[in-house]
CSV table of C-alpha atoms and ligand atoms in Angstrom, one decimal:
chain,number,residue,atom,x,y,z
A,1,MET,CA,127.6,93.1,87.3
A,2,SER,CA,123.9,93.0,88.2
A,3,GLU,CA,121.9,96.3,88.4
A,4,GLU,CA,121.8,95.9,91.9
A,5,ILE,CA,125.3,95.6,93.1
A,6,LYS,CA,126.1,98.2,90.6
A,7,ALA,CA,123.4,100.6,92.5
A,8,SER,CA,124.1,99.6,95.7
A,9,GLU,CA,128.1,100.4,95.4
A,10,GLU,CA,127.1,103.5,93.8
A,11,GLN,CA,125.1,103.9,97.0
A,12,ALA,CA,128.0,103.3,99.5
A,13,LEU,CA,130.1,105.7,97.3
A,14,ASP,CA,127.7,108.4,97.5
A,15,GLN,CA,128.5,110.1,101.0
A,16,THR,CA,126.3,113.0,101.0
A,17,PRO,CA,124.0,112.8,104.0
A,18,LYS,CA,120.1,111.7,103.4
A,19,PRO,CA,117.5,114.6,104.0
A,20,TRP,CA,115.8,114.3,107.2
A,21,TYR,CA,112.6,112.8,106.2
A,22,LYS,CA,114.5,109.8,104.3
A,23,ARG,CA,116.4,109.0,107.6
A,24,LEU,CA,113.0,107.3,108.8
A,25,SER,CA,111.6,103.8,107.0
A,26,LEU,CA,108.2,103.8,105.4
A,27,THR,CA,107.2,101.8,108.2
A,28,THR,CA,107.8,104.7,110.8
A,29,TRP,CA,106.4,107.1,108.3
A,30,ILE,CA,102.9,104.9,107.9
A,31,PHE,CA,102.6,104.4,111.6
A,32,ILE,CA,103.2,108.3,112.6
A,33,ALA,CA,100.6,109.1,110.0
A,34,LEU,CA,98.1,106.6,111.6
A,35,VAL,CA,98.7,108.5,114.9
A,36,LEU,CA,98.5,111.7,113.8
A,37,GLY,CA,95.4,110.9,111.7
A,38,VAL,CA,93.8,109.4,114.8
A,39,ILE,CA,94.9,112.7,116.9
A,40,ALA,CA,93.3,114.7,114.0
A,41,GLY,CA,90.2,112.7,114.0
A,42,LEU,CA,89.7,112.7,117.9
A,43,ALA,CA,90.1,116.8,117.4
A,44,LEU,CA,87.6,117.0,114.6
A,45,GLN,CA,85.2,114.7,116.0
A,46,GLY,CA,82.6,117.6,116.6
A,47,THR,CA,82.7,118.7,112.9
A,48,PRO,CA,83.4,115.7,110.9
A,49,GLU,CA,82.4,117.2,107.6
A,50,ILE,CA,85.6,119.3,108.0
A,51,ALA,CA,87.8,115.9,107.8
A,52,ASP,CA,85.4,114.6,104.9
A,53,THR,CA,85.7,117.8,102.8
A,54,TYR,CA,89.1,118.6,103.1
A,55,ILE,CA,91.3,115.4,104.5
A,56,LYS,CA,89.5,112.4,103.0
A,57,PRO,CA,90.2,113.4,99.1
A,58,LEU,CA,93.8,113.2,100.2
A,59,GLY,CA,93.3,109.7,101.1
A,60,THR,CA,90.9,109.1,98.1
A,61,ILE,CA,93.6,110.6,95.7
A,62,PHE,CA,96.1,108.1,96.8
A,63,LEU,CA,93.8,105.4,96.4
A,64,ASN,CA,92.8,106.5,93.0
A,65,LEU,CA,96.6,106.2,92.1
A,66,ILE,CA,96.9,102.7,93.4
A,67,LYS,CA,93.7,101.3,91.9
A,68,MET,CA,95.2,102.8,88.5
A,69,ILE,CA,98.4,100.6,88.6
A,70,VAL,CA,96.9,97.6,90.3
A,71,VAL,CA,95.4,95.9,86.9
A,72,PRO,CA,98.3,96.5,84.6
A,73,LEU,CA,100.6,95.4,87.8
A,74,VAL,CA,98.9,92.4,88.0
A,75,ILE,CA,98.7,91.8,84.4
A,76,PHE,CA,102.3,92.1,83.5
A,77,SER,CA,103.8,90.7,87.1
A,78,ILE,CA,101.3,87.4,86.4
A,79,ILE,CA,102.3,86.7,83.0
A,80,ALA,CA,106.0,87.8,83.5
A,81,GLY,CA,105.8,85.1,86.3
A,82,VAL,CA,104.2,82.5,84.2
A,83,ILE,CA,107.0,82.8,81.4
A,84,SER,CA,109.7,82.5,84.0
A,85,LEU,CA,108.1,79.6,85.5
A,86,GLU,CA,108.5,78.1,82.1
A,87,ASP,CA,106.2,75.2,82.6
A,88,VAL,CA,102.5,75.2,82.9
A,89,LYS,CA,102.7,72.3,85.2
A,90,LYS,CA,104.6,74.1,87.6
A,91,VAL,CA,102.1,77.0,87.6
A,92,GLY,CA,99.3,74.2,88.5
A,93,THR,CA,101.6,72.9,91.6
A,94,ILE,CA,102.0,76.5,93.0
A,95,GLY,CA,98.3,77.1,92.4
A,96,GLY,CA,97.3,74.0,94.0
A,97,LYS,CA,99.4,74.6,97.1
A,98,THR,CA,98.1,78.1,97.4
A,99,ILE,CA,94.7,77.3,97.2
A,100,ALA,CA,95.1,74.6,99.8
A,101,PHE,CA,96.8,77.0,102.4
A,102,TYR,CA,94.1,79.5,101.6
A,103,LEU,CA,91.2,77.1,102.2
A,104,VAL,CA,92.4,75.9,105.3
A,105,THR,CA,93.7,78.7,107.0
A,106,THR,CA,90.1,80.5,106.4
A,107,ALA,CA,88.3,77.5,107.7
A,108,PHE,CA,90.5,77.9,110.8
A,109,ALA,CA,89.6,81.6,110.9
A,110,VAL,CA,85.8,81.4,111.2
A,111,THR,CA,86.2,78.4,113.7
A,112,LEU,CA,88.0,80.5,116.1
A,113,GLY,CA,85.4,83.5,115.5
A,114,ILE,CA,82.9,81.2,116.4
A,115,VAL,CA,84.4,79.9,119.4
A,116,PHE,CA,85.5,83.2,120.6
A,117,ALA,CA,81.9,84.5,120.1
A,118,ASN,CA,80.5,81.9,122.0
A,119,VAL,CA,83.0,81.7,124.7
A,120,MET,CA,82.9,85.4,125.3
A,121,ASN,CA,79.2,85.6,125.0
A,122,VAL,CA,79.5,88.4,122.3
A,123,GLY,CA,75.9,89.3,122.2
A,124,ALA,CA,74.8,88.8,125.9
A,125,ASP,CA,74.6,92.0,127.2
A,126,TYR,CA,73.4,93.9,123.8
A,127,VAL,CA,70.1,95.4,124.2
A,128,LEU,CA,68.0,95.5,121.0
A,129,PRO,CA,67.1,99.0,119.8
A,130,ALA,CA,63.1,99.8,120.0
A,131,GLU,CA,62.9,100.8,116.3
A,132,GLU,CA,62.4,98.5,113.7
A,133,LEU,CA,65.7,97.3,111.8
A,134,SER,CA,65.7,97.1,108.3
A,135,TYR,CA,68.3,96.0,106.0
A,136,GLU,CA,68.1,94.9,102.3
A,137,ALA,CA,70.1,92.1,101.4
A,138,ALA,CA,71.7,92.0,98.3
A,139,ALA,CA,71.3,89.1,96.1
A,140,ALA,CA,74.3,86.6,96.4
A,141,PRO,CA,75.3,84.6,93.3
A,142,SER,CA,75.1,80.8,93.3
A,143,PHE,CA,78.1,78.5,93.9
A,144,ILE,CA,77.8,77.7,90.1
A,145,ASP,CA,77.6,81.1,89.3
A,146,THR,CA,80.5,82.2,91.1
A,147,ILE,CA,82.6,79.5,89.3
A,148,VAL,CA,81.1,80.7,85.6
A,149,ASN,CA,82.0,84.2,86.7
A,150,ILE,CA,85.8,83.8,87.0
A,151,PHE,CA,85.7,83.0,83.2
A,152,PRO,CA,85.6,86.3,81.6
A,153,SER,CA,83.7,86.9,77.9
A,154,ASN,CA,85.3,90.0,77.2
A,155,PHE,CA,89.4,91.1,77.2
A,156,VAL,CA,88.7,94.5,78.2
A,157,GLN,CA,86.0,94.7,80.6
A,158,PRO,CA,87.4,93.0,83.6
A,159,MET,CA,90.6,95.3,83.4
A,160,ALA,CA,88.0,98.2,83.2
A,161,SER,CA,86.1,97.2,86.3
A,162,ALA,CA,89.1,95.5,87.8
A,163,THR,CA,87.6,92.3,88.4
A,164,MET,CA,90.4,90.6,89.9
A,165,LEU,CA,89.8,86.9,89.4
A,166,GLN,CA,89.0,87.5,85.8
A,167,VAL,CA,92.2,89.5,85.2
A,168,ILE,CA,94.2,86.6,87.0
A,169,VAL,CA,92.7,84.2,84.3
A,170,ILE,CA,93.5,86.5,81.3
A,171,ALA,CA,97.1,86.8,82.5
A,172,LEU,CA,97.2,83.0,83.0
A,173,PHE,CA,96.0,82.3,79.4
A,174,PHE,CA,98.3,85.1,78.1
A,175,GLY,CA,101.4,83.4,79.9
A,176,PHE,CA,100.4,79.9,78.8
A,177,GLY,CA,100.0,81.2,75.0
A,178,ILE,CA,103.7,82.7,75.3
A,179,ILE,CA,104.9,79.7,76.5
A,180,GLY,CA,103.1,77.5,73.9
A,181,VAL,CA,104.4,79.7,71.2
A,182,GLY,CA,107.8,79.6,72.1
A,183,LYS,CA,110.5,81.6,70.2
A,184,LYS,CA,108.3,83.3,68.2
A,185,ALA,CA,106.8,85.0,71.1
A,186,LYS,CA,110.1,86.4,72.5
A,187,PRO,CA,109.2,89.7,71.4
A,188,VAL,CA,106.1,89.7,73.4
A,189,ALA,CA,108.1,88.0,76.7
A,190,ASP,CA,110.4,90.8,76.4
A,191,PHE,CA,107.5,93.5,76.4
A,192,VAL,CA,105.9,91.9,79.3
A,193,ASN,CA,108.8,91.7,81.2
A,194,SER,CA,110.0,95.3,80.8
A,195,MET,CA,106.3,96.5,81.3
A,196,SER,CA,106.4,94.7,84.7
A,197,ASP,CA,109.5,96.4,85.4
A,198,VAL,CA,107.9,99.7,84.7
A,199,CYS,CA,104.7,99.1,86.7
A,200,ILE,CA,107.0,98.1,89.6
A,201,LYS,CA,108.7,101.5,89.1
A,202,ILE,CA,105.6,103.4,89.2
A,203,MET,CA,104.1,101.5,92.1
A,204,HIS,CA,107.3,102.3,94.2
A,205,TYR,CA,106.4,105.8,93.2
A,206,ILE,CA,103.0,105.9,94.4
A,207,ILE,CA,103.9,103.9,97.6
A,208,ALA,CA,106.5,106.5,98.4
A,209,ILE,CA,103.6,108.8,99.4
A,210,ALA,CA,101.5,106.1,101.1
A,211,PRO,CA,101.7,108.0,104.6
A,212,PHE,CA,99.4,111.1,103.1
A,213,CYS,CA,97.4,108.5,102.1
A,214,VAL,CA,97.1,107.1,105.5
A,215,PHE,CA,96.5,110.3,107.0
A,216,GLY,CA,93.7,111.2,104.8
A,217,LEU,CA,92.0,107.9,105.3
A,218,ILE,CA,92.1,107.4,109.1
A,219,THR,CA,91.5,111.2,110.0
A,220,PRO,CA,87.7,111.0,108.8
A,221,VAL,CA,87.2,107.4,109.8
A,222,VAL,CA,87.8,108.7,113.7
A,223,ALA,CA,86.1,111.8,113.4
A,224,ASN,CA,83.1,110.2,112.3
A,225,ASN,CA,83.1,107.1,114.6
A,226,GLY,CA,82.5,108.8,118.3
A,227,PRO,CA,81.7,107.2,121.6
A,228,ASP,CA,77.9,107.3,120.9
A,229,VAL,CA,78.7,105.0,117.7
A,230,LEU,CA,81.5,102.8,119.1
A,231,LEU,CA,80.4,102.2,122.7
A,232,PRO,CA,77.1,100.4,122.5
A,233,LEU,CA,78.9,97.5,120.2
A,234,LEU,CA,82.4,97.8,122.0
A,235,TRP,CA,82.2,94.1,122.9
A,236,LEU,CA,81.4,92.9,119.6
A,237,ILE,CA,84.5,94.9,118.4
A,238,VAL,CA,86.6,93.9,121.1
A,239,VAL,CA,85.7,90.1,120.4
A,240,ALA,CA,86.4,90.6,117.0
A,241,TYR,CA,89.5,92.0,117.2
A,242,LEU,CA,90.9,89.6,119.7
A,243,ALA,CA,89.9,86.8,117.6
A,244,MET,CA,91.9,88.4,114.7
A,245,ILE,CA,94.7,89.1,116.7
A,246,VAL,CA,94.9,85.4,117.8
A,247,HIS,CA,94.4,83.9,114.7
A,248,MET,CA,97.8,86.1,113.3
A,249,ALA,CA,99.8,85.2,116.2
A,250,LEU,CA,98.8,81.5,116.4
A,251,VAL,CA,98.3,80.5,112.6
A,252,TYR,CA,100.7,83.0,110.8
A,253,SER,CA,103.5,82.9,113.3
A,254,GLY,CA,103.1,78.8,113.3
A,255,LEU,CA,103.1,78.7,109.6
A,256,ILE,CA,106.3,81.2,109.2
A,257,LYS,CA,107.9,79.0,111.9
A,258,LEU,CA,107.0,75.6,110.7
A,259,VAL,CA,106.4,75.7,106.9
A,260,ALA,CA,108.5,78.9,105.7
A,261,LYS,CA,110.8,78.2,108.6
A,262,LYS,CA,111.9,81.8,108.8
A,263,SER,CA,112.1,84.3,111.9
A,264,VAL,CA,108.4,85.1,113.1
A,265,LEU,CA,109.6,88.6,114.1
A,266,GLY,CA,111.3,89.3,110.5
A,267,PHE,CA,107.9,88.2,109.2
A,268,PHE,CA,105.8,90.7,111.0
A,269,LYS,CA,108.6,93.7,110.7
A,270,SER,CA,108.6,93.2,106.9
A,271,ILE,CA,105.1,93.3,106.6
A,272,ALA,CA,104.3,96.1,109.2
A,273,PRO,CA,103.8,98.8,106.7
A,274,VAL,CA,101.5,96.6,104.9
A,275,MET,CA,99.3,96.1,108.0
A,276,GLY,CA,99.6,99.7,108.6
A,277,PHE,CA,98.2,100.5,105.3
A,278,SER,CA,95.5,98.1,105.0
A,279,TYR,CA,94.2,99.2,108.6
A,280,ALA,CA,93.6,102.8,107.2
A,281,SER,CA,92.6,101.9,103.5
A,282,ALA,CA,90.3,98.7,104.3
A,283,SER,CA,91.2,97.4,101.0
A,284,SER,CA,93.4,94.3,100.1
A,285,VAL,CA,93.2,95.2,96.5
A,286,GLY,CA,94.4,98.7,97.4
A,287,THR,CA,97.0,97.4,99.5
A,288,LEU,CA,98.5,94.7,96.9
A,289,PRO,CA,101.1,96.8,95.3
A,290,LEU,CA,102.6,97.5,98.7
A,291,ASN,CA,102.2,94.0,100.0
A,292,MET,CA,104.1,92.7,96.7
A,293,SER,CA,107.0,95.0,97.5
A,294,CYS,CA,107.4,94.2,101.3
A,295,THR,CA,106.8,90.5,100.8
A,296,GLU,CA,109.6,90.3,98.2
A,297,LYS,CA,111.9,92.5,100.2
A,298,ASN,CA,111.6,89.5,102.9
A,299,GLY,CA,113.0,86.9,100.5
A,300,VAL,CA,110.0,85.6,98.6
A,301,SER,CA,110.4,85.1,94.9
A,302,ARG,CA,108.9,87.4,92.4
A,303,GLU,CA,107.3,84.2,90.5
A,304,VAL,CA,105.7,83.6,94.0
A,305,THR,CA,104.7,87.2,95.0
A,306,SER,CA,103.2,87.9,91.5
A,307,PHE,CA,100.8,85.2,91.5
A,308,VAL,CA,99.8,83.9,95.0
A,309,LEU,CA,99.2,87.8,96.4
A,310,PRO,CA,96.9,88.8,93.7
A,311,LEU,CA,95.2,85.7,94.3
A,312,GLY,CA,95.0,86.2,97.6
A,313,ALA,CA,93.5,89.9,97.8
A,314,THR,CA,90.8,88.6,95.7
A,315,ILE,CA,89.9,85.2,97.5
A,316,ASN,CA,91.8,84.8,100.9
A,317,MET,CA,90.1,86.7,103.4
A,318,ASP,CA,90.7,85.3,106.9
A,319,GLY,CA,89.9,88.5,108.8
A,320,THR,CA,86.7,88.4,107.0
A,321,ALA,CA,85.8,84.7,107.8
A,322,ILE,CA,86.5,85.7,111.5
A,323,TYR,CA,83.9,88.8,111.1
A,324,GLN,CA,81.2,86.9,109.8
A,325,GLY,CA,81.7,83.7,112.2
A,326,VAL,CA,81.7,86.6,114.8
A,327,CYS,CA,78.6,88.6,113.5
A,328,ALA,CA,76.4,85.5,112.8
A,329,ILE,CA,76.8,84.3,116.6
A,330,PHE,CA,76.3,88.1,117.6
A,331,ILE,CA,72.9,88.3,115.7
A,332,ALA,CA,71.9,84.9,116.9
A,333,GLN,CA,72.4,85.6,120.6
A,334,VAL,CA,70.9,89.2,120.4
A,335,PHE,CA,67.7,88.1,118.8
A,336,GLY,CA,67.8,84.9,121.3
A,337,ILE,CA,68.1,82.2,118.6
A,338,ASP,CA,70.0,79.0,120.0
A,339,LEU,CA,72.3,77.6,116.8
A,340,THR,CA,72.9,73.9,117.2
A,341,ILE,CA,76.3,72.6,116.4
A,342,GLY,CA,75.1,71.5,112.8
A,343,GLN,CA,74.3,75.3,112.1
A,344,GLN,CA,77.4,76.3,113.7
A,345,ILE,CA,79.5,74.0,111.0
A,346,THR,CA,77.0,75.3,108.1
A,347,ILE,CA,78.2,78.9,109.2
A,348,VAL,CA,81.9,77.8,109.0
A,349,LEU,CA,81.2,76.4,105.3
A,350,THR,CA,79.3,79.2,104.3
A,351,ALA,CA,81.7,81.7,105.9
A,352,VAL,CA,84.7,79.9,103.8
A,353,LEU,CA,82.5,80.4,100.7
A,354,ALA,CA,81.4,83.9,101.4
A,355,SER,CA,85.0,85.0,102.4
A,356,ILE,CA,86.1,83.8,98.9
A,357,GLY,CA,83.3,85.9,97.1
A,358,THR,CA,84.1,88.8,99.0
A,359,ALA,CA,85.8,91.5,97.1
A,360,GLY,CA,89.1,93.1,98.3
A,361,VAL,CA,87.6,96.7,98.6
A,362,PRO,CA,86.1,98.2,101.8
A,363,GLY,CA,82.4,97.0,103.1
A,364,SER,CA,82.4,94.2,101.2
A,365,GLY,CA,82.6,91.8,103.6
A,366,MET,CA,79.1,93.1,105.5
A,367,ILE,CA,77.5,92.6,101.9
A,368,MET,CA,78.4,88.6,102.0
A,369,LEU,CA,77.6,88.5,105.7
A,370,ALA,CA,73.7,88.4,104.4
A,371,MET,CA,74.7,85.0,102.8
A,372,VAL,CA,76.0,83.6,105.8
A,373,LEU,CA,72.8,84.7,108.0
A,374,GLN,CA,70.7,83.2,105.3
A,375,SER,CA,72.2,79.8,105.3
A,376,VAL,CA,71.0,79.2,108.5
A,377,GLY,CA,67.8,81.4,109.1
A,378,LEU,CA,69.3,84.3,111.2
A,379,PRO,CA,67.5,87.5,110.8
A,380,VAL,CA,69.4,89.5,107.7
A,381,GLU,CA,68.2,92.5,109.4
A,382,GLY,CA,70.7,92.0,112.2
A,383,ILE,CA,73.2,93.3,109.9
A,384,ALA,CA,72.1,96.8,110.3
A,385,LEU,CA,73.1,96.8,113.9
A,386,VAL,CA,76.5,95.8,113.0
A,387,ALA,CA,76.5,98.6,110.3
A,388,GLY,CA,77.4,101.4,112.2
A,389,VAL,CA,80.7,100.0,113.4
A,390,ASP,CA,81.7,98.1,110.3
A,391,ARG,CA,84.6,100.5,109.1
A,392,ILE,CA,86.2,99.9,112.3
A,393,LEU,CA,86.0,96.0,112.1
A,394,ASP,CA,86.8,96.5,108.7
A,395,MET,CA,89.9,98.0,109.0
A,396,MET,CA,91.1,95.2,111.4
A,397,ARG,CA,90.0,92.4,109.1
A,398,THR,CA,91.5,93.8,106.0
A,399,VAL,CA,94.8,93.6,108.1
A,400,VAL,CA,94.2,89.7,108.8
A,401,ASN,CA,93.5,89.2,105.0
A,402,VAL,CA,96.8,91.0,104.1
A,403,THR,CA,99.0,89.1,106.5
A,404,GLY,CA,97.3,86.0,105.4
A,405,ASP,CA,98.2,86.4,102.0
A,406,SER,CA,101.9,87.4,102.6
A,407,CYS,CA,102.2,84.8,105.0
A,408,VAL,CA,100.9,81.9,102.7
A,409,ALA,CA,103.5,83.8,99.8
A,410,ASN,CA,106.1,82.7,102.0
A,411,CYS,CA,105.2,79.1,102.8
A,412,VAL,CA,104.5,78.5,99.1
A,413,ASP,CA,108.0,80.0,98.5
A,414,ALA,CA,110.0,77.8,101.1
A,415,ALA,CA,108.0,74.6,99.7
A,416,GLU,CA,109.2,75.6,96.1
A,417,LYS,CA,112.4,76.2,97.1
A,418,ARG,CA,112.8,73.0,99.2
A,419,LYS,CA,111.8,71.2,96.1
A,420,ALA,CA,113.8,72.7,93.7
A,421,ALA,CA,117.0,71.9,96.1
A,422,LYS,CA,116.0,68.6,96.4
A,423,LYS,CA,115.9,68.2,92.6
A,424,VAL,CA,119.6,69.7,92.3
A,425,ALA,CA,120.9,67.2,95.2
A,426,ALA,CA,119.2,64.1,93.3
B,1,LIG,N1,87.6,95.3,103.2
B,1,LIG,C1,88.2,93.9,103.0
B,1,LIG,C2,89.3,93.7,102.4
B,1,LIG,O1,89.5,94.4,101.5
B,1,LIG,C3,86.8,93.0,102.8
B,1,LIG,C4,85.8,93.1,103.7
B,1,LIG,O2,84.8,93.8,103.7
B,1,LIG,O3,85.8,92.3,104.6
B,1,LIG,O4,90.1,92.6,102.3
């Protein structure tokens, strides 16, 4: 009898009533925490330092725990995933499909952002402040450097600094190595498989207390973003949020229905805790453990979640791409610069690259915005205008980023399962 069946039978026999706090699902708790956090934040708007000093550490502690587990979780689950595929070529086809989905959806996302920003005249009513703007853009690495940097020169350092793309490369090589050595590497394969289970168990312990993290993260954000910060840029926020919601409703619903052939409602229900958590944490990498757990619960195989989601948390940023498109048009309109169609296409291409280069941590999309602005000669100082509300935009773009990862995982999984079924039938 499998472990799972045994566990569910034991659970059915156990008639003891659940304590009240266990009767509500994690999703409900996360949303209760979000609402309570907003209320507490509003109450503390006059004294945001209280929220920063006493409530924020609650969020920081839990985020630290998640960061602690995310590297071993990704390493062991990717190696275990590669070993279970037993074929380097199969890893290649899943990888190819995943990257194709990621690139196409991201290009669509920026285009949508640019269209919304133009049609809704995102910067039209904004009056430039009298004081001089200053923003020091960080030097963006060149395209070639970005490619070179995927390959680590050291085994330990990428793990210590949580450089996820390099961590993924290390895990893939070890997976291929174990397949290549075969029988002799069985003890290593067994070790990796059980370590993967151990990491997943630890991740579940940490996820169980995610609502505290949500409360601890959202309260200081609301306390620090009063109406005087938000109001002048309200239209920018509305346009960006709307484009992001439409992207999710159109693209993700469409892909889930047509490619994954699953219930759209079921998908959004399964991903709801992930959306709530990513909104509060503004970190794709921080949300990765929860995303892996929820996407798996929606029927996606572990071989797919363990590879597609860590890769997505690192390179697939549709929300960030929409934000960069909207902000580029906003800055152009505010500074009275007309962009040609050619320039807008350049923005699409650079925003796809910039979003790939964006790390899945809070605020990194704004740093990469400089690259998009520079590509068409827009003033980088314009970033200073949007910096004040970056966190509010960051929260929503992270929701889109992680939802996109899960959506692609569902599609790749369905395509792989159809291929396997065809093979069996042939
Ligand atoms: N915070 C985003 C994420 O983690 C990245 C960004 O700043 O756009 O996905």
